[in-house]
PDB file of C-alpha atoms and ligand atoms in Angstrom:
ATOM      1  CA  UNK A   1       0.009  -0.097  -0.321  1.00 56.00           C
ATOM      2  CA  UNK A   2       1.006   3.788  -0.788  1.00 66.00           C
ATOM      3  CA  UNK A   3       1.073   6.189   2.015  1.00 75.00           C
ATOM      4  CA  UNK A   4       2.192   9.354   0.609  1.00 91.00           C
ATOM      5  CA  UNK A   5       4.969  11.365   2.919  1.00 94.00           C
ATOM      6  CA  UNK A   6       3.793  14.476   4.202  1.00 96.00           C
ATOM      7  CA  UNK A   7       7.551  15.936   5.453  1.00 97.00           C
ATOM      8  CA  UNK A   8      11.377  14.713   6.038  1.00 98.00           C
ATOM      9  CA  UNK A   9      12.849  16.025   8.972  1.00 98.00           C
ATOM     10  CA  UNK A  10      16.703  15.048  10.273  1.00 98.00           C
ATOM     11  CA  UNK A  11      15.879  13.839  13.473  1.00 98.00           C
ATOM     12  CA  UNK A  12      16.652  16.526  16.115  1.00 97.00           C
ATOM     13  CA  UNK A  13      19.205  14.215  18.571  1.00 98.00           C
ATOM     14  CA  UNK A  14      20.458  11.603  16.471  1.00 98.00           C
ATOM     15  CA  UNK A  15      22.624  12.448  13.390  1.00 98.00           C
ATOM     16  CA  UNK A  16      21.929  10.314  10.093  1.00 98.00           C
ATOM     17  CA  UNK A  17      18.304   9.594  11.587  1.00 98.00           C
ATOM     18  CA  UNK A  18      15.360  10.981   9.960  1.00 98.00           C
ATOM     19  CA  UNK A  19      11.410  11.576  10.956  1.00 98.00           C
ATOM     20  CA  UNK A  20       9.275  10.936   8.367  1.00 98.00           C
ATOM     21  CA  UNK A  21       5.534  12.077   8.442  1.00 98.00           C
ATOM     22  CA  UNK A  22       3.202  10.011   7.225  1.00 96.00           C
ATOM     23  CA  UNK A  23      -0.113  11.363   4.943  1.00 94.00           C
ATOM     24  CA  UNK A  24      -1.704   8.423   7.720  1.00 92.00           C
ATOM     25  CA  UNK A  25      -0.958  11.282  10.354  1.00 94.00           C
ATOM     26  CA  UNK A  26       1.808   8.036  11.630  1.00 95.00           C
ATOM     27  CA  UNK A  27       5.500   9.086  12.201  1.00 97.00           C
ATOM     28  CA  UNK A  28       8.291   7.005  11.332  1.00 97.00           C
ATOM     29  CA  UNK A  29      11.732   6.768  11.469  1.00 98.00           C
ATOM     30  CA  UNK A  30      14.036   6.420   8.199  1.00 98.00           C
ATOM     31  CA  UNK A  31      17.814   6.293   7.356  1.00 98.00           C
ATOM     32  CA  UNK A  32      18.659   7.663   4.150  1.00 98.00           C
ATOM     33  CA  UNK A  33      19.268   4.484   1.266  1.00 98.00           C
ATOM     34  CA  UNK A  34      23.052   4.304   0.828  1.00 98.00           C
ATOM     35  CA  UNK A  35      21.678   1.754  -2.219  1.00 98.00           C
ATOM     36  CA  UNK A  36      18.860   3.908  -3.779  1.00 97.00           C
ATOM     37  CA  UNK A  37      15.878   1.080  -4.693  1.00 96.00           C
ATOM     38  CA  UNK A  38      17.511  -1.641  -2.561  1.00 97.00           C
ATOM     39  CA  UNK A  39      15.318  -3.029  -0.321  1.00 97.00           C
ATOM     40  CA  UNK A  40      16.769  -4.804   3.165  1.00 98.00           C
ATOM     41  CA  UNK A  41      13.965  -6.637   4.603  1.00 97.00           C
ATOM     42  CA  UNK A  42      11.144  -5.698   2.785  1.00 96.00           C
ATOM     43  CA  UNK A  43      10.719  -2.310   4.525  1.00 97.00           C
ATOM     44  CA  UNK A  44       9.483   0.767   2.835  1.00 96.00           C
ATOM     45  CA  UNK A  45      11.519   3.157   0.685  1.00 96.00           C
ATOM     46  CA  UNK A  46       9.673   6.794   1.060  1.00 96.00           C
ATOM     47  CA  UNK A  47      10.715   9.655  -1.328  1.00 96.00           C
ATOM     48  CA  UNK A  48      11.444  12.706  -0.679  1.00 96.00           C
ATOM     49  CA  UNK A  49      13.124  16.149  -2.055  1.00 96.00           C
ATOM     50  CA  UNK A  50      15.050  13.625  -4.810  1.00 96.00           C
ATOM     51  CA  UNK A  51      16.344  11.667  -1.911  1.00 97.00           C
ATOM     52  CA  UNK A  52      15.554   7.691  -1.043  1.00 97.00           C
ATOM     53  CA  UNK A  53      14.988   6.704   2.861  1.00 98.00           C
ATOM     54  CA  UNK A  54      14.326   3.371   4.364  1.00 98.00           C
ATOM     55  CA  UNK A  55      11.492   2.796   6.524  1.00 98.00           C
ATOM     56  CA  UNK A  56      13.515   1.895  10.380  1.00 98.00           C
ATOM     57  CA  UNK A  57      11.265  -0.512  12.153  1.00 98.00           C
ATOM     58  CA  UNK A  58      11.323  -0.636  15.510  1.00 98.00           C
ATOM     59  CA  UNK A  59       9.785  -4.124  16.125  1.00 98.00           C
ATOM     60  CA  UNK A  60      12.415  -5.835  13.867  1.00 98.00           C
ATOM     61  CA  UNK A  61      16.076  -3.967  15.351  1.00 98.00           C
ATOM     62  CA  UNK A  62      16.576  -3.346  18.537  1.00 98.00           C
ATOM     63  CA  UNK A  63      18.766   0.165  17.602  1.00 98.00           C
ATOM     64  CA  UNK A  64      15.616   1.721  16.613  1.00 98.00           C
ATOM     65  CA  UNK A  65      13.727   0.280  20.187  1.00 98.00           C
ATOM     66  CA  UNK A  66      16.449   1.787  21.754  1.00 98.00           C
ATOM     67  CA  UNK A  67      16.493   5.738  19.866  1.00 98.00           C
ATOM     68  CA  UNK A  68      12.000   5.547  20.160  1.00 98.00           C
ATOM     69  CA  UNK A  69      12.825   5.190  24.137  1.00 96.00           C
ATOM     70  CA  UNK A  70      14.921   7.812  24.422  1.00 97.00           C
ATOM     71  CA  UNK A  71      18.889   6.966  24.289  1.00 98.00           C
ATOM     72  CA  UNK A  72      20.888   9.481  25.219  1.00 97.00           C
ATOM     73  CA  UNK A  73      22.849   9.571  22.298  1.00 98.00           C
ATOM     74  CA  UNK A  74      22.838   7.638  18.938  1.00 98.00           C
ATOM     75  CA  UNK A  75      27.211   7.041  18.983  1.00 98.00           C
ATOM     76  CA  UNK A  76      27.177   5.913  15.437  1.00 98.00           C
ATOM     77  CA  UNK A  77      28.352   8.416  13.462  1.00 98.00           C
ATOM     78  CA  UNK A  78      28.932   9.015  10.078  1.00 98.00           C
ATOM     79  CA  UNK A  79      32.315   7.467   9.042  1.00 98.00           C
ATOM     80  CA  UNK A  80      32.451   5.077  11.637  1.00 98.00           C
ATOM     81  CA  UNK A  81      34.719   2.354  11.968  1.00 98.00           C
ATOM     82  CA  UNK A  82      32.159  -0.569  13.604  1.00 98.00           C
ATOM     83  CA  UNK A  83      32.367  -3.689  14.513  1.00 98.00           C
ATOM     84  CA  UNK A  84      29.090  -5.923  14.363  1.00 98.00           C
ATOM     85  CA  UNK A  85      29.066  -8.902  16.408  1.00 98.00           C
ATOM     86  CA  UNK A  86      25.482 -11.022  15.904  1.00 97.00           C
ATOM     87  CA  UNK A  87      24.819  -9.906  12.536  1.00 98.00           C
ATOM     88  CA  UNK A  88      23.051 -12.218  11.245  1.00 97.00           C
ATOM     89  CA  UNK A  89      20.494 -10.892   8.180  1.00 98.00           C
ATOM     90  CA  UNK A  90      22.199  -8.132   8.252  1.00 98.00           C
ATOM     91  CA  UNK A  91      18.344  -5.620   8.753  1.00 98.00           C
ATOM     92  CA  UNK A  92      19.735  -2.965  11.854  1.00 98.00           C
ATOM     93  CA  UNK A  93      23.612  -3.928  10.386  1.00 98.00           C
ATOM     94  CA  UNK A  94      21.895  -2.387   7.177  1.00 98.00           C
ATOM     95  CA  UNK A  95      20.563   0.705   8.988  1.00 98.00           C
ATOM     96  CA  UNK A  96      24.073   1.182  10.273  1.00 98.00           C
ATOM     97  CA  UNK A  97      25.678   0.885   7.211  1.00 98.00           C
ATOM     98  CA  UNK A  98      23.289   3.975   5.923  1.00 98.00           C
ATOM     99  CA  UNK A  99      24.110   5.803   8.763  1.00 98.00           C
ATOM    100  CA  UNK A 100      28.180   5.435   8.796  1.00 98.00           C
ATOM    101  CA  UNK A 101      27.755   6.256   4.209  1.00 98.00           C
ATOM    102  CA  UNK A 102      30.384   5.008   1.718  1.00 98.00           C
ATOM    103  CA  UNK A 103      33.422   6.664   4.433  1.00 98.00           C
ATOM    104  CA  UNK A 104      32.720   4.484   6.762  1.00 98.00           C
ATOM    105  CA  UNK A 105      32.989   0.610   7.511  1.00 98.00           C
ATOM    106  CA  UNK A 106      30.387  -2.174   9.006  1.00 98.00           C
ATOM    107  CA  UNK A 107      32.929  -5.720  10.170  1.00 98.00           C
ATOM    108  CA  UNK A 108      29.860  -8.180  10.139  1.00 98.00           C
ATOM    109  CA  UNK A 109      30.452 -11.344  12.298  1.00 98.00           C
ATOM    110  CA  UNK A 110      27.830 -14.275  12.519  1.00 98.00           C
ATOM    111  CA  UNK A 111      28.659 -17.385  13.052  1.00 97.00           C
ATOM    112  CA  UNK A 112      25.614 -19.394  11.836  1.00 98.00           C
ATOM    113  CA  UNK A 113      26.017 -20.232   8.271  1.00 97.00           C
ATOM    114  CA  UNK A 114      22.481 -20.351   6.150  1.00 97.00           C
ATOM    115  CA  UNK A 115      22.193 -16.193   8.109  1.00 97.00           C
ATOM    116  CA  UNK A 116      25.601 -14.744   6.412  1.00 97.00           C
ATOM    117  CA  UNK A 117      24.592 -16.447   2.721  1.00 97.00           C
ATOM    118  CA  UNK A 118      21.871 -13.733   3.590  1.00 98.00           C
ATOM    119  CA  UNK A 119      23.993 -10.741   5.044  1.00 98.00           C
ATOM    120  CA  UNK A 120      26.888 -11.636   2.299  1.00 98.00           C
ATOM    121  CA  UNK A 121      24.044 -10.963  -1.126  1.00 98.00           C
ATOM    122  CA  UNK A 122      23.044  -7.310   1.620  1.00 98.00           C
ATOM    123  CA  UNK A 123      27.090  -6.766   1.714  1.00 98.00           C
ATOM    124  CA  UNK A 124      27.637  -7.670  -1.956  1.00 98.00           C
ATOM    125  CA  UNK A 125      25.161  -4.512  -2.880  1.00 97.00           C
ATOM    126  CA  UNK A 126      26.747  -2.337   0.336  1.00 98.00           C
ATOM    127  CA  UNK A 127      30.012  -2.078   0.243  1.00 98.00           C
ATOM    128  CA  UNK A 128      30.888  -0.986   3.267  1.00 98.00           C
ATOM    129  CA  UNK A 129      29.513  -3.947   5.016  1.00 98.00           C
ATOM    130  CA  UNK A 130      32.424  -5.943   5.266  1.00 98.00           C
ATOM    131  CA  UNK A 131      30.423  -9.937   6.522  1.00 98.00           C
ATOM    132  CA  UNK A 132      33.105 -12.592   8.512  1.00 98.00           C
ATOM    133  CA  UNK A 133      31.918 -16.219   9.157  1.00 98.00           C
ATOM    134  CA  UNK A 134      33.380 -16.325  12.737  1.00 97.00           C
ATOM    135  CA  UNK A 135      32.451 -16.828  16.333  1.00 97.00           C
ATOM    136  CA  UNK A 136      32.073 -13.624  18.362  1.00 97.00           C
ATOM    137  CA  UNK A 137      34.221 -15.862  21.055  1.00 97.00           C
ATOM    138  CA  UNK A 138      36.922 -16.150  19.375  1.00 97.00           C
ATOM    139  CA  UNK A 139      37.807 -12.370  18.148  1.00 98.00           C
ATOM    140  CA  UNK A 140      41.965 -13.976  17.436  1.00 98.00           C
ATOM    141  CA  UNK A 141      40.282 -15.838  14.776  1.00 97.00           C
ATOM    142  CA  UNK A 142      39.226 -12.035  12.634  1.00 98.00           C
ATOM    143  CA  UNK A 143      41.676 -10.040  13.995  1.00 97.00           C
ATOM    144  CA  UNK A 144      43.813 -10.121  10.564  1.00 96.00           C
ATOM    145  CA  UNK A 145      40.924  -8.783   8.922  1.00 96.00           C
ATOM    146  CA  UNK A 146      39.377  -6.790  11.357  1.00 98.00           C
ATOM    147  CA  UNK A 147      40.860  -2.717  11.630  1.00 97.00           C
ATOM    148  CA  UNK A 148      40.693  -1.053  14.704  1.00 98.00           C
ATOM    149  CA  UNK A 149      37.385   0.392  15.362  1.00 98.00           C
ATOM    150  CA  UNK A 150      35.428   2.868  16.581  1.00 98.00           C
ATOM    151  CA  UNK A 151      32.291   0.982  18.019  1.00 98.00           C
ATOM    152  CA  UNK A 152      30.930  -2.461  18.609  1.00 98.00           C
ATOM    153  CA  UNK A 153      27.460  -2.905  17.646  1.00 98.00           C
ATOM    154  CA  UNK A 154      27.178  -6.920  19.610  1.00 98.00           C
ATOM    155  CA  UNK A 155      23.685  -8.496  19.915  1.00 96.00           C
ATOM    156  CA  UNK A 156      24.589 -11.901  19.763  1.00 94.00           C
ATOM    157  CA  UNK A 157      22.027 -13.487  21.821  1.00 80.00           C
ATOM    158  CA  UNK A 158      24.899 -14.895  24.444  1.00 79.00           C
ATOM    159  CA  UNK A 159      25.263 -15.873  27.674  1.00 75.00           C
ATOM    160  CA  UNK A 160      28.086 -13.709  28.703  1.00 82.00           C
ATOM    161  CA  UNK A 161      27.875 -11.555  26.831  1.00 90.00           C
ATOM    162  CA  UNK A 162      29.506  -9.040  28.457  1.00 94.00           C
ATOM    163  CA  UNK A 163      32.780 -10.811  28.528  1.00 94.00           C
ATOM    164  CA  UNK A 164      32.387 -11.799  24.895  1.00 96.00           C
ATOM    165  CA  UNK A 165      31.879  -7.926  24.418  1.00 98.00           C
ATOM    166  CA  UNK A 166      35.144  -6.783  25.941  1.00 98.00           C
ATOM    167  CA  UNK A 167      37.286  -9.477  24.944  1.00 97.00           C
ATOM    168  CA  UNK A 168      36.619  -8.000  20.710  1.00 98.00           C
ATOM    169  CA  UNK A 169      37.367  -4.553  22.856  1.00 98.00           C
ATOM    170  CA  UNK A 170      40.358  -5.049  23.665  1.00 97.00           C
ATOM    171  CA  UNK A 171      41.456  -6.749  20.104  1.00 97.00           C
ATOM    172  CA  UNK A 172      40.005  -3.952  18.584  1.00 98.00           C
ATOM    173  CA  UNK A 173      37.741  -0.470  20.192  1.00 98.00           C
ATOM    174  CA  UNK A 174      39.675   2.511  20.234  1.00 98.00           C
ATOM    175  CA  UNK A 175      40.068   4.330  23.516  1.00 98.00           C
ATOM    176  CA  UNK A 176      37.212   6.367  24.286  1.00 98.00           C
ATOM    177  CA  UNK A 177      34.786   4.075  21.122  1.00 98.00           C
ATOM    178  CA  UNK A 178      31.665   3.680  21.682  1.00 98.00           C
ATOM    179  CA  UNK A 179      29.307   0.015  22.263  1.00 98.00           C
ATOM    180  CA  UNK A 180      25.748  -0.248  22.215  1.00 98.00           C
ATOM    181  CA  UNK A 181      24.965  -3.784  23.708  1.00 97.00           C
ATOM    182  CA  UNK A 182      21.886  -5.619  23.047  1.00 95.00           C
ATOM    183  CA  UNK A 183      21.529  -7.612  25.899  1.00 89.00           C
ATOM    184  CA  UNK A 184      18.888 -10.642  26.117  1.00 71.00           C
ATOM    185  CA  UNK A 185      18.145 -11.171  29.950  1.00 58.00           C
ATOM    186  CA  UNK A 186      16.199 -13.943  29.193  1.00 58.00           C
ATOM    187  CA  UNK A 187      18.453 -16.015  27.661  1.00 45.00           C
ATOM    188  CA  UNK A 188      21.868 -15.137  29.874  1.00 52.00           C
ATOM    189  CA  UNK A 189      19.743 -17.197  32.879  1.00 56.00           C
ATOM    190  CA  UNK A 190      15.797 -18.235  32.513  1.00 56.00           C
ATOM    191  CA  UNK A 191      15.759 -18.794  36.569  1.00 62.00           C
ATOM    192  CA  UNK A 192      16.545 -14.956  37.298  1.00 62.00           C
ATOM    193  CA  UNK A 193      14.678 -11.718  36.566  1.00 64.00           C
ATOM    194  CA  UNK A 194      16.046  -9.853  33.514  1.00 59.00           C
ATOM    195  CA  UNK A 195      16.785  -6.927  36.256  1.00 67.00           C
ATOM    196  CA  UNK A 196      19.166  -9.081  37.414  1.00 74.00           C
ATOM    197  CA  UNK A 197      20.826 -10.769  34.756  1.00 75.00           C
ATOM    198  CA  UNK A 198      21.438  -6.928  33.436  1.00 77.00           C
ATOM    199  CA  UNK A 199      23.090  -5.588  36.799  1.00 81.00           C
ATOM    200  CA  UNK A 200      25.717  -8.619  36.851  1.00 87.00           C
ATOM    201  CA  UNK A 201      26.571  -8.462  33.437  1.00 89.00           C
ATOM    202  CA  UNK A 202      27.242  -4.403  33.681  1.00 91.00           C
ATOM    203  CA  UNK A 203      29.478  -4.785  36.484  1.00 93.00           C
ATOM    204  CA  UNK A 204      31.464  -6.974  34.144  1.00 95.00           C
ATOM    205  CA  UNK A 205      30.969  -4.488  31.708  1.00 96.00           C
ATOM    206  CA  UNK A 206      32.049  -2.109  34.806  1.00 97.00           C
ATOM    207  CA  UNK A 207      35.436  -4.212  35.610  1.00 97.00           C
ATOM    208  CA  UNK A 208      36.033  -4.636  32.162  1.00 97.00           C
ATOM    209  CA  UNK A 209      37.024  -0.962  31.378  1.00 97.00           C
ATOM    210  CA  UNK A 210      33.822  -0.273  30.128  1.00 98.00           C
ATOM    211  CA  UNK A 211      31.979   3.405  31.271  1.00 98.00           C
ATOM    212  CA  UNK A 212      28.204   2.465  31.462  1.00 96.00           C
ATOM    213  CA  UNK A 213      26.765   5.578  29.442  1.00 97.00           C
ATOM    214  CA  UNK A 214      22.794   4.764  29.175  1.00 95.00           C
ATOM    215  CA  UNK A 215      20.757   1.582  29.748  1.00 90.00           C
ATOM    216  CA  UNK A 216      17.204   1.730  27.911  1.00 90.00           C
ATOM    217  CA  UNK A 217      14.624  -1.041  27.469  1.00 87.00           C
ATOM    218  CA  UNK A 218      13.147  -1.869  24.896  1.00 91.00           C
ATOM    219  CA  UNK A 219       9.351  -2.186  25.821  1.00 89.00           C
ATOM    220  CA  UNK A 220       6.672  -2.269  24.281  1.00 92.00           C
ATOM    221  CA  UNK A 221       9.046  -3.190  20.831  1.00 95.00           C
ATOM    222  CA  UNK A 222      10.538  -6.253  22.653  1.00 92.00           C
ATOM    223  CA  UNK A 223       9.511  -7.447  25.872  1.00 85.00           C
ATOM    224  CA  UNK A 224      13.144  -8.699  26.826  1.00 84.00           C
ATOM    225  CA  UNK A 225      16.469  -6.474  25.705  1.00 88.00           C
ATOM    226  CA  UNK A 226      17.760  -3.893  27.238  1.00 89.00           C
ATOM    227  CA  UNK A 227      20.298  -1.325  25.124  1.00 94.00           C
ATOM    228  CA  UNK A 228      23.769  -1.120  27.274  1.00 95.00           C
ATOM    229  CA  UNK A 229      25.305   2.485  25.677  1.00 97.00           C
ATOM    230  CA  UNK A 230      28.767   2.640  26.919  1.00 98.00           C
ATOM    231  CA  UNK A 231      32.375   4.207  26.614  1.00 98.00           C
ATOM    232  CA  UNK A 232      35.785   2.054  26.674  1.00 98.00           C
ATOM    233  CA  UNK A 233      38.629   3.308  28.769  1.00 97.00           C
ATOM    234  CA  UNK A 234      41.781   0.948  27.681  1.00 91.00           C
ATOM    235  CA  UNK A 235      43.663   0.667  31.178  1.00 79.00           C
ATOM    236  CA  UNK A 236      47.098   2.019  30.722  1.00 71.00           C
TER     237      UNK A 236
HETATM  238  N1  SAM B 301      21.631  -7.905  15.315  1.00 85.47           N
HETATM  239  C1  SAM B 301      20.272  -8.255  14.218  1.00 85.47           C
HETATM  240  C2  SAM B 301      19.967  -7.173  13.587  1.00 85.47           C
HETATM  241  O1  SAM B 301      18.883  -6.462  14.537  1.00 85.47           O
HETATM  242  O2  SAM B 301      19.337  -7.143  12.319  1.00 85.47           O
HETATM  243  C3  SAM B 301      19.734  -9.236  15.150  1.00 85.47           C
HETATM  244  C4  SAM B 301      20.645 -10.778  15.744  1.00 85.47           C
HETATM  245  S1  SAM B 301      19.796 -12.085  16.495  1.00 85.47           S
HETATM  246  C5  SAM B 301      19.031 -11.404  17.982  1.00 85.47           C
HETATM  247  C6  SAM B 301      21.437 -12.706  16.971  1.00 85.47           C
HETATM  248  C7  SAM B 301      22.477 -13.081  16.356  1.00 85.47           C
HETATM  249  O3  SAM B 301      24.054 -13.920  17.060  1.00 85.47           O
HETATM  250  C8  SAM B 301      22.109 -14.634  15.250  1.00 85.47           C
HETATM  251  O4  SAM B 301      22.176 -14.506  13.988  1.00 85.47           O
HETATM  252  C9  SAM B 301      23.405 -15.130  15.841  1.00 85.47           C
HETATM  253  O5  SAM B 301      23.461 -16.779  14.668  1.00 85.47           O
HETATM  254  C10 SAM B 301      24.510 -14.489  15.691  1.00 85.47           C
HETATM  255  N2  SAM B 301      25.243 -15.253  16.720  1.00 85.47           N
HETATM  256  C11 SAM B 301      24.754 -15.745  18.054  1.00 85.47           C
HETATM  257  N3  SAM B 301      25.684 -16.175  18.970  1.00 85.47           N
HETATM  258  C12 SAM B 301      26.652 -16.309  18.357  1.00 85.47           C
HETATM  259  C13 SAM B 301      28.579 -16.003  18.390  1.00 85.47           C
HETATM  260  N4  SAM B 301      29.224 -16.707  19.234  1.00 85.47           N
HETATM  261  N5  SAM B 301      29.384 -15.601  17.236  1.00 85.47           N
HETATM  262  C14 SAM B 301      28.939 -15.209  16.061  1.00 85.47           C
HETATM  263  N6  SAM B 301      27.296 -14.910  15.588  1.00 85.47           N
HETATM  264  C15 SAM B 301      26.685 -15.226  16.862  1.00 85.47           C
END
């Protein structure tokens, strides 16, 4: 169904993100399509003043949900080098790819070959995506491929995500670099309340050199997750 666009404005708080107002009165978030004419996950394409935007679906992307829920800042910037752990088929990674633009790079690590095949197809079209078939628990195995990065985005739904992320940070993350970590609390420990799991994971991050900037819960878009935003300080 075609819905007409009434306006597209840059988001006041999140650079690289756009607010699209539609004729039916609804408001959507979107990113500027790096590869006009191409969709990644069936998202709507919006056209405004000669530019194409891709709808960013908060029910499909935890980063978008975190923005709707008021994340303190979007640390992903144009030109950034990003290490993305748990790239899956590239839904969120494609929006990160839009934001970092043609001067940026997104290294996407994914260990499921079937999923990776789809991500590779996305990366063939988006030249700033670098797919890596690998296990995020073993950063030494891809250290020869990944350069120093400005940020790490992690959404691997694994137990002990924080320590896995810290291991990757030690290899690749610049001093002062950012971390966005989607904590899937219930997959870490089904017997504990999410808040307890967040606390433990956040403690691990602190012990490993991260300063927590913000934690945003993702309801109603995603009931089981929170997004942690942190900064990394390398130990001298
Ligand atoms: N971030 C994606 C998005 O928003 O489009 C969704 C990621 S999905 C929740 C988690 C992904 O992490 C799955 O595709 C899974 O195969 C992958 N994964 C889990 N453990 C991993 C590991 N140790 N190394 C690499 N990938 C892993």
